[in-house]
CSV table of C-alpha atoms in Angstrom, one decimal:
chain,number,residue,atom,x,y,z
Y,13,MET,CA,-8.0,-18.8,9.3
Y,14,GLN,CA,-11.7,-17.9,9.5
Y,15,PRO,CA,-12.9,-15.7,6.7
Y,16,ILE,CA,-14.3,-13.3,9.3
Y,17,ILE,CA,-10.8,-12.7,10.6
Y,18,LEU,CA,-9.4,-12.3,7.2
Y,19,LYS,CA,-12.1,-9.8,6.4
Y,20,GLU,CA,-11.2,-7.8,9.5
Y,21,VAL,CA,-7.5,-7.9,8.6
Y,22,LEU,CA,-8.3,-6.5,5.2
Y,23,ARG,CA,-10.4,-3.8,6.7
Y,24,LEU,CA,-7.6,-2.7,9.0
Y,25,LYS,CA,-5.1,-2.7,6.1
Y,26,LYS,CA,-7.5,-0.6,4.0
Y,27,GLU,CA,-8.0,1.8,6.8
Y,28,LYS,CA,-4.2,2.1,7.3
Y,29,LYS,CA,-4.1,0.7,10.8
Y,30,GLU,CA,-1.2,-1.1,12.4
Y,31,PHE,CA,-1.9,-4.5,13.9
Y,32,SER,CA,-0.6,-8.0,14.5
Y,33,ILE,CA,-2.0,-11.4,13.6
Y,34,ILE,CA,-1.3,-14.1,16.2
Y,35,THR,CA,-1.8,-17.7,15.2
Y,36,ASP,CA,-1.7,-20.7,17.5
Y,37,ILE,CA,-0.1,-23.3,15.3
Y,38,ASN,CA,-1.4,-26.1,17.5
Y,39,ASN,CA,-5.0,-25.4,16.7
Y,40,ALA,CA,-5.0,-22.9,13.8
Y,41,ALA,CA,-6.8,-20.2,16.0
Y,42,ASN,CA,-6.1,-16.7,14.8
Y,43,TYR,CA,-6.3,-13.5,16.9
Y,44,ILE,CA,-6.0,-9.9,15.8
Y,45,TYR,CA,-4.0,-7.7,18.2
Y,46,SER,CA,-4.0,-3.9,18.0
Y,47,PRO,CA,-4.9,-0.9,20.2
Y,48,GLN,CA,-8.6,-1.6,19.2
Y,49,HIS,CA,-8.2,-5.3,19.6
Y,50,PRO,CA,-7.1,-6.3,23.1
Y,51,LEU,CA,-5.6,-9.7,23.7
Y,52,PRO,CA,-8.2,-12.4,24.6
Y,53,THR,CA,-8.0,-13.9,28.1
Y,54,ILE,CA,-6.5,-17.1,26.7
Y,55,LEU,CA,-3.4,-15.1,25.5
Y,56,GLU,CA,-3.0,-13.0,28.7
Y,57,PRO,CA,-0.2,-15.2,30.1
Y,58,TYR,CA,1.9,-14.4,27.0
Y,59,ALA,CA,1.1,-10.7,26.9
Y,60,PRO,CA,4.6,-9.3,27.7
Y,61,ALA,CA,6.3,-11.4,25.0
Y,62,ILE,CA,3.5,-10.6,22.5
Y,63,LYS,CA,3.7,-6.8,23.2
Y,64,THR,CA,7.5,-6.8,22.9
Y,65,ALA,CA,7.2,-8.6,19.5
Y,66,ALA,CA,4.5,-6.2,18.3
Y,67,VAL,CA,6.5,-3.1,19.4
Y,68,LYS,CA,9.7,-4.3,17.9
Y,69,ARG,CA,7.9,-5.5,14.8
Y,70,THR,CA,9.5,-8.9,15.1
Y,71,ASN,CA,7.7,-11.6,13.1
Y,72,GLY,CA,8.1,-15.1,14.3
Y,73,MET,CA,7.3,-17.7,17.0
Y,74,ILE,CA,6.9,-16.4,20.5
Y,75,ALA,CA,9.6,-18.3,22.5
Y,76,GLU,CA,8.4,-21.4,24.3
Y,77,THR,CA,4.8,-21.1,23.0
Y,78,SER,CA,2.9,-22.3,20.0
Y,79,LEU,CA,2.1,-18.7,19.0
Y,80,PHE,CA,3.3,-17.1,15.7
Y,81,ILE,CA,3.1,-13.4,15.4
Y,82,ASP,CA,3.0,-11.4,12.1
Y,83,ASN,CA,3.1,-7.6,12.4
Y,84,TYR,CA,1.6,-5.2,9.9
Y,85,HIS,CA,2.9,-1.7,9.9
Y,86,LEU,CA,2.3,1.2,7.6
Y,87,PRO,CA,4.5,1.8,4.6
Y,88,ILE,CA,7.1,4.6,4.5
Y,89,LYS,CA,5.7,7.8,2.9
Y,90,VAL,CA,7.6,9.3,0.0
Y,91,PHE,CA,6.7,12.9,-0.8
Y,92,ILE,CA,7.4,13.7,-4.4
Y,93,VAL,CA,7.7,17.4,-5.3
Y,94,GLY,CA,7.0,17.7,-9.0
Y,95,ALA,CA,4.3,15.7,-10.9
Y,96,VAL,CA,6.8,15.1,-13.7
Y,97,HIS,CA,7.4,12.2,-16.0
Y,98,ILE,CA,10.0,10.6,-13.7
Y,99,ALA,CA,7.4,10.8,-10.9
Y,100,GLN,CA,4.9,8.6,-12.9
Y,101,TYR,CA,7.5,5.8,-13.2
Y,102,PHE,CA,8.6,6.3,-9.6
Y,103,CYS,CA,5.0,5.8,-8.4
Y,104,ASP,CA,4.8,2.5,-10.4
Y,105,PHE,CA,8.0,1.2,-8.8
Y,106,ALA,CA,7.0,2.4,-5.4
Y,107,ARG,CA,3.8,0.5,-5.5
Y,108,HIS,CA,5.6,-2.8,-5.9
Y,109,LEU,CA,8.2,-1.9,-3.3
Y,110,ASN,CA,5.4,-0.9,-0.9
Y,111,PHE,CA,6.1,2.8,-0.4
Y,112,GLU,CA,3.2,5.2,-0.1
Y,113,THR,CA,3.6,8.1,-2.5
Y,114,ILE,CA,2.2,11.6,-2.2
Y,115,ILE,CA,2.8,14.1,-5.0
Y,116,ILE,CA,3.0,17.9,-4.5
Y,117,ASP,CA,2.9,20.2,-7.4
Y,118,PRO,CA,1.2,23.7,-7.7
Y,119,ARG,CA,1.0,23.4,-11.5
Y,120,GLY,CA,-2.5,22.2,-12.5
Y,121,TYR,CA,-1.6,20.7,-15.8
Y,122,PHE,CA,0.9,18.3,-14.2
Y,123,THR,CA,-1.4,17.0,-11.5
Y,124,SER,CA,-4.2,15.5,-13.5
Y,125,LYS,CA,-5.8,12.3,-12.2
Y,126,GLN,CA,-5.1,10.7,-15.6
Y,127,ARG,CA,-1.3,11.0,-15.0
Y,128,PHE,CA,-1.5,9.7,-11.5
Y,129,PRO,CA,-4.5,7.4,-11.2
Y,130,GLU,CA,-3.4,5.7,-7.9
Y,131,THR,CA,-1.4,8.4,-6.1
Y,132,LYS,CA,-2.5,11.1,-3.7
Y,133,VAL,CA,-1.8,14.4,-5.5
Y,134,ILE,CA,-1.8,17.7,-3.7
Y,135,ASN,CA,-2.2,20.5,-6.2
Y,136,LYS,CA,-0.7,23.2,-3.9
Y,137,TRP,CA,2.6,24.9,-3.2
Y,138,PRO,CA,4.8,22.8,-0.8
Y,139,ASN,CA,4.3,25.0,2.3
Y,140,GLU,CA,0.5,24.8,1.9
Y,141,ALA,CA,0.6,21.1,1.2
Y,142,PHE,CA,2.6,20.4,4.3
Y,143,LEU,CA,-0.1,22.1,6.4
Y,144,GLU,CA,-2.5,19.6,4.9
Y,145,LEU,CA,-0.2,16.6,5.3
Y,146,PRO,CA,2.7,17.2,7.7
Y,147,LEU,CA,6.1,15.8,7.0
Y,148,HIS,CA,7.9,13.7,9.6
Y,149,ALA,CA,11.4,12.3,10.2
Y,150,ASN,CA,10.2,8.9,9.1
Y,151,ASP,CA,9.2,10.2,5.7
Y,152,ALA,CA,11.3,10.6,2.5
Y,153,LEU,CA,11.2,13.7,0.2
Y,154,ILE,CA,12.4,13.9,-3.4
Y,155,ALA,CA,12.4,17.2,-5.3
Y,156,LEU,CA,12.0,16.7,-9.0
Y,157,THR,CA,10.8,20.0,-10.5
Y,158,HIS,CA,14.2,21.7,-11.1
Y,159,ASP,CA,12.4,24.9,-10.2
Y,160,PRO,CA,13.9,26.6,-7.1
Y,161,LYS,CA,10.5,28.3,-6.4
Y,162,ILE,CA,8.9,24.9,-5.8
Y,163,ASP,CA,11.9,22.7,-4.8
Y,164,ASP,CA,13.6,25.0,-2.3
Y,165,PRO,CA,10.7,25.5,0.1
Y,166,ALA,CA,10.1,21.7,0.1
Y,167,LEU,CA,13.8,20.9,0.7
Y,168,SER,CA,13.9,23.5,3.5
Y,169,HIS,CA,10.9,21.9,5.1
Y,170,ALA,CA,12.4,18.4,4.8
Y,171,LEU,CA,15.7,19.5,6.2
Y,172,THR,CA,13.9,21.1,9.2
Y,173,GLN,CA,11.9,17.9,9.8
Y,174,GLN,CA,15.1,15.8,9.3
Y,175,CYS,CA,13.5,13.4,6.8
Y,176,PHE,CA,15.6,10.2,6.7
Y,177,TYR,CA,15.9,10.5,2.9
Y,178,ILE,CA,16.1,13.8,1.0
Y,179,GLY,CA,16.9,13.9,-2.7
Y,180,ALA,CA,17.0,16.6,-5.3
Y,181,LEU,CA,17.1,16.2,-9.1
Y,182,GLY,CA,19.6,18.2,-11.1
Y,183,SER,CA,23.3,18.4,-12.2
Y,184,LYS,CA,26.2,18.8,-9.9
Y,185,LYS,CA,26.3,22.4,-10.9
Y,186,SER,CA,22.7,23.1,-10.2
Y,187,HIS,CA,23.0,21.2,-6.9
Y,188,THR,CA,25.9,23.5,-5.9
Y,189,SER,CA,23.8,26.6,-6.5
Y,190,ARG,CA,20.9,25.0,-4.7
Y,191,CYS,CA,23.1,24.4,-1.6
Y,192,GLN,CA,24.3,28.0,-1.8
Y,193,ARG,CA,20.6,29.2,-1.7
Y,194,LEU,CA,19.8,26.9,1.2
Y,195,GLN,CA,22.9,28.0,3.0
Y,196,ALA,CA,21.8,31.6,2.8
Y,197,LEU,CA,18.6,30.5,4.5
Y,198,GLY,CA,20.7,29.3,7.5
Y,199,PHE,CA,21.2,25.5,6.8
Y,200,THR,CA,24.5,24.1,7.9
Y,201,ASP,CA,27.0,22.2,5.7
Y,202,ALA,CA,26.1,19.0,7.7
Y,203,ALA,CA,22.4,19.5,6.9
Y,204,LEU,CA,23.1,20.2,3.3
Y,205,SER,CA,25.3,17.1,2.9
Y,206,SER,CA,22.2,15.0,3.9
Y,207,ILE,CA,20.6,15.9,0.6
Y,208,HIS,CA,21.2,13.3,-2.1
Y,209,GLY,CA,22.1,15.5,-5.0
Y,210,PRO,CA,22.5,14.7,-7.8
Y,211,ILE,CA,19.8,12.3,-6.8
Y,212,GLY,CA,19.9,8.5,-7.4
Y,213,ILE,CA,22.6,5.8,-7.7
Y,214,LYS,CA,24.7,5.7,-10.9
Y,215,LEU,CA,23.0,3.6,-13.5
Y,216,GLY,CA,24.1,5.5,-16.5
Y,217,GLY,CA,20.6,5.9,-18.1
Y,218,ARG,CA,18.9,9.2,-18.7
Y,219,ALA,CA,15.4,8.0,-19.7
Y,220,ALA,CA,12.6,8.9,-17.2
Y,221,PRO,CA,12.1,5.2,-16.0
Y,222,GLU,CA,15.8,4.8,-15.6
Y,223,ILE,CA,16.1,7.9,-13.5
Y,224,ALA,CA,13.1,6.8,-11.5
Y,225,LEU,CA,14.8,3.4,-10.9
Y,226,SER,CA,18.0,5.0,-9.8
Y,227,ILE,CA,16.2,7.1,-7.3
Y,228,ILE,CA,14.1,4.3,-5.8
Y,229,ALA,CA,17.2,2.1,-5.7
Y,230,GLN,CA,19.0,4.7,-3.6
Y,231,LEU,CA,15.9,5.1,-1.4
Y,232,VAL,CA,15.8,1.3,-0.7
Y,233,THR,CA,19.5,1.4,0.2
Y,234,GLU,CA,18.8,4.2,2.7
Y,235,VAL,CA,15.9,2.4,4.2
Y,236,TYR,CA,18.1,-0.6,5.1
Y,237,LYS,CA,20.9,1.7,6.4
Y,238,ARG,CA,18.6,3.0,9.2
I,3,MET,CA,12.6,0.3,12.7
I,4,ASN,CA,15.1,-0.7,10.0
I,5,GLN,CA,12.9,-1.9,7.1
I,6,ASN,CA,9.9,-1.0,5.2
I,7,ALA,CA,6.6,-2.8,5.7
I,8,PHE,CA,6.7,-5.5,3.1
I,9,ASP,CA,3.3,-6.4,1.9
I,10,GLU,CA,2.7,-8.5,-1.2
I,11,LYS,CA,-1.1,-8.2,-0.9
I,12,ILE,CA,-1.4,-12.0,-0.6
I,13,LEU,CA,-4.2,-11.8,1.9
I,14,GLU,CA,-6.2,-9.5,-0.4
I,15,GLU,CA,-5.8,-12.0,-3.2
I,16,ALA,CA,-6.9,-14.8,-0.8
I,17,TRP,CA,-10.1,-12.9,-0.3
I,18,THR,CA,-10.7,-12.6,-4.1
I,19,TRP,CA,-10.2,-16.4,-4.4
I,20,LEU,CA,-12.7,-17.1,-1.6
I,21,GLU,CA,-15.2,-14.8,-3.2
I,22,ALA,CA,-14.7,-16.9,-6.4
I,23,LYS,CA,-15.8,-19.9,-4.3
I,24,GLN,CA,-12.3,-21.5,-4.3
I,25,SER,CA,-10.8,-23.5,-1.5
I,26,VAL,CA,-7.8,-21.7,-0.2
I,27,VAL,CA,-4.8,-22.7,2.0
I,28,LEU,CA,-2.6,-20.1,3.4
I,29,ALA,CA,1.1,-21.0,3.8
I,30,THR,CA,3.4,-18.9,6.0
I,31,VAL,CA,7.1,-19.1,6.7
I,32,ILE,CA,7.1,-19.2,10.5
I,33,GLU,CA,10.7,-20.1,11.3
I,34,THR,CA,14.0,-20.0,9.4
I,35,TRP,CA,17.5,-21.2,10.4
I,36,GLY,CA,20.7,-20.3,8.5
I,37,SER,CA,20.5,-18.8,5.1
I,38,SER,CA,16.9,-18.9,3.9
I,39,PRO,CA,15.5,-17.4,0.7
I,40,ARG,CA,12.5,-15.7,2.2
I,41,PRO,CA,12.1,-14.1,5.6
I,42,VAL,CA,9.7,-15.1,8.4
I,43,GLY,CA,6.2,-13.9,7.6
I,44,SER,CA,6.4,-14.6,3.8
I,45,ARG,CA,3.2,-15.9,2.5
I,46,MET,CA,1.7,-18.0,-0.3
I,47,ILE,CA,-1.8,-19.1,-1.1
I,48,ILE,CA,-2.8,-22.3,-2.9
I,49,ASN,CA,-6.2,-23.4,-4.2
I,50,GLN,CA,-7.6,-26.9,-5.0
I,51,ASN,CA,-6.3,-26.8,-8.5
I,52,GLY,CA,-2.7,-26.1,-7.4
I,53,ASP,CA,-2.8,-22.5,-8.6
I,54,PHE,CA,-0.7,-20.4,-6.3
I,55,SER,CA,0.4,-16.9,-5.6
I,56,GLY,CA,3.3,-15.5,-3.5
I,57,SER,CA,6.2,-17.6,-2.3
I,58,VAL,CA,7.8,-19.2,0.8
I,59,SER,CA,11.2,-19.9,-0.8
I,60,GLY,CA,13.0,-19.0,-4.0
I,61,GLY,CA,11.1,-21.7,-5.8
I,62,CYS,CA,13.0,-24.5,-4.0
I,63,VAL,CA,10.1,-26.0,-2.0
I,64,GLU,CA,7.0,-24.5,-3.5
I,65,SER,CA,6.0,-27.7,-5.4
I,66,ALA,CA,6.1,-29.8,-2.2
I,67,VAL,CA,4.1,-27.1,-0.4
I,68,ILE,CA,1.5,-27.1,-3.2
I,69,SER,CA,1.0,-30.9,-3.0
I,70,GLU,CA,0.8,-30.8,0.8
I,71,CYS,CA,-1.9,-28.0,0.5
I,72,ILE,CA,-4.0,-30.0,-1.9
I,73,GLU,CA,-3.8,-33.0,0.4
I,74,LEU,CA,-4.9,-30.8,3.3
I,75,LEU,CA,-7.9,-29.6,1.3
I,76,ASN,CA,-8.9,-33.2,0.7
I,77,ASN,CA,-8.8,-34.3,4.4
I,78,GLN,CA,-10.3,-33.2,7.7
I,79,GLN,CA,-7.3,-31.5,9.1
I,80,THR,CA,-7.3,-27.7,9.4
I,81,HIS,CA,-3.5,-27.1,9.6
I,82,LYS,CA,-0.1,-28.6,9.2
I,83,LYS,CA,3.5,-27.6,9.9
I,84,LEU,CA,6.2,-28.5,7.3
I,85,GLU,CA,9.9,-28.4,7.7
I,86,PHE,CA,12.4,-28.3,4.9
I,87,LYS,CA,16.1,-28.8,5.3
I,88,VAL,CA,19.2,-28.7,3.2
I,89,SER,CA,18.8,-30.7,0.1
I,90,ASN,CA,20.8,-33.9,-0.6
I,91,GLU,CA,22.2,-33.5,-4.0
I,92,SER,CA,22.2,-37.3,-4.6
I,93,ALA,CA,18.5,-37.6,-4.1
I,94,TRP,CA,15.5,-36.3,-5.9
I,95,GLU,CA,14.1,-34.8,-2.7
I,96,VAL,CA,12.9,-31.3,-2.2
I,97,GLY,CA,15.1,-29.1,-0.2
I,98,LEU,CA,16.9,-25.8,0.1
I,99,ALA,CA,20.1,-25.6,-1.9
I,100,CYS,CA,21.1,-22.5,0.0
I,101,GLY,CA,21.8,-24.6,3.1
I,102,GLY,CA,19.2,-23.1,5.2
I,103,GLU,CA,16.1,-24.6,6.9
I,104,ILE,CA,12.6,-23.3,7.0
I,105,ALA,CA,9.3,-24.2,8.7
I,106,VAL,CA,6.1,-23.5,6.8
I,107,TYR,CA,2.7,-23.4,8.4
I,108,LEU,CA,-0.3,-24.4,6.4
I,109,GLU,CA,-3.8,-23.4,7.4
I,110,LYS,CA,-7.1,-23.6,5.5
I,111,ILE,CA,-9.1,-20.4,5.1
I,112,HIS,CA,-12.6,-21.6,6.0
């Protein structure tokens, strides 16, 4: 691989673009393929197969060619409501597991840069934050504040957007009252049952990093269920 | 889409190594058959000293990949394809105990 191609790959990754690297294993030639990087003439005959692999995000050899394709797509976004202690450990785990984390918390003391040096933090109420950065079905949302004033609007928004993973911290009892409040807002039982509450898989631990681990373990499980 | 984008930042590390004036070979799992430890697209980088980062198996074939990479750095070739099959327990050969097979592609970054 030529350093100039590697440099372009790193630029695209840094700018959060989706792209593919195609390598001809017979001569070690590399090509970048993306909406901004059309296929060179030499690869035109294989365009349909290359496009299919890129769309389906299938890494591997293109059948009956000497071309290998490796697809880069963006990480799943996890919106964390509550810049709490658990969130700090969650962001650490998320970095290794390649999730992008975004923290929302209207409370200024919690959202200091010192607490979250590498995470995007939005110091606003959830409804304002989602205007700045909209939530989609392909995103996950976890509510960690325990405070209905902050958690409930965020959960309502996530339910409306049908996020693939929605979790809320709190005991069974507080989850039951949470569901009653959301039901009063018009959410169905089916929608409410999509909330993971109490959040996380059963690990047994109650320390902040242990709870963070149990939440991210559940999130990974849900990613592979999709 | 049924999985997250897995990215172990190997290419970023390769760039750091290049900037430190090291010779770097990029190794990529390009094909797998049967039960293989790492999926297609898994990457590893190796320098002239045999330092490496990332992985192409669960530790089963890395040492063989490293020696092939050092050999590649010392000759005129730009690339090489390696194939590893099920290991034979009676021999001291490198192989995959899991019973799978993998093809690893080596390319110099230069």
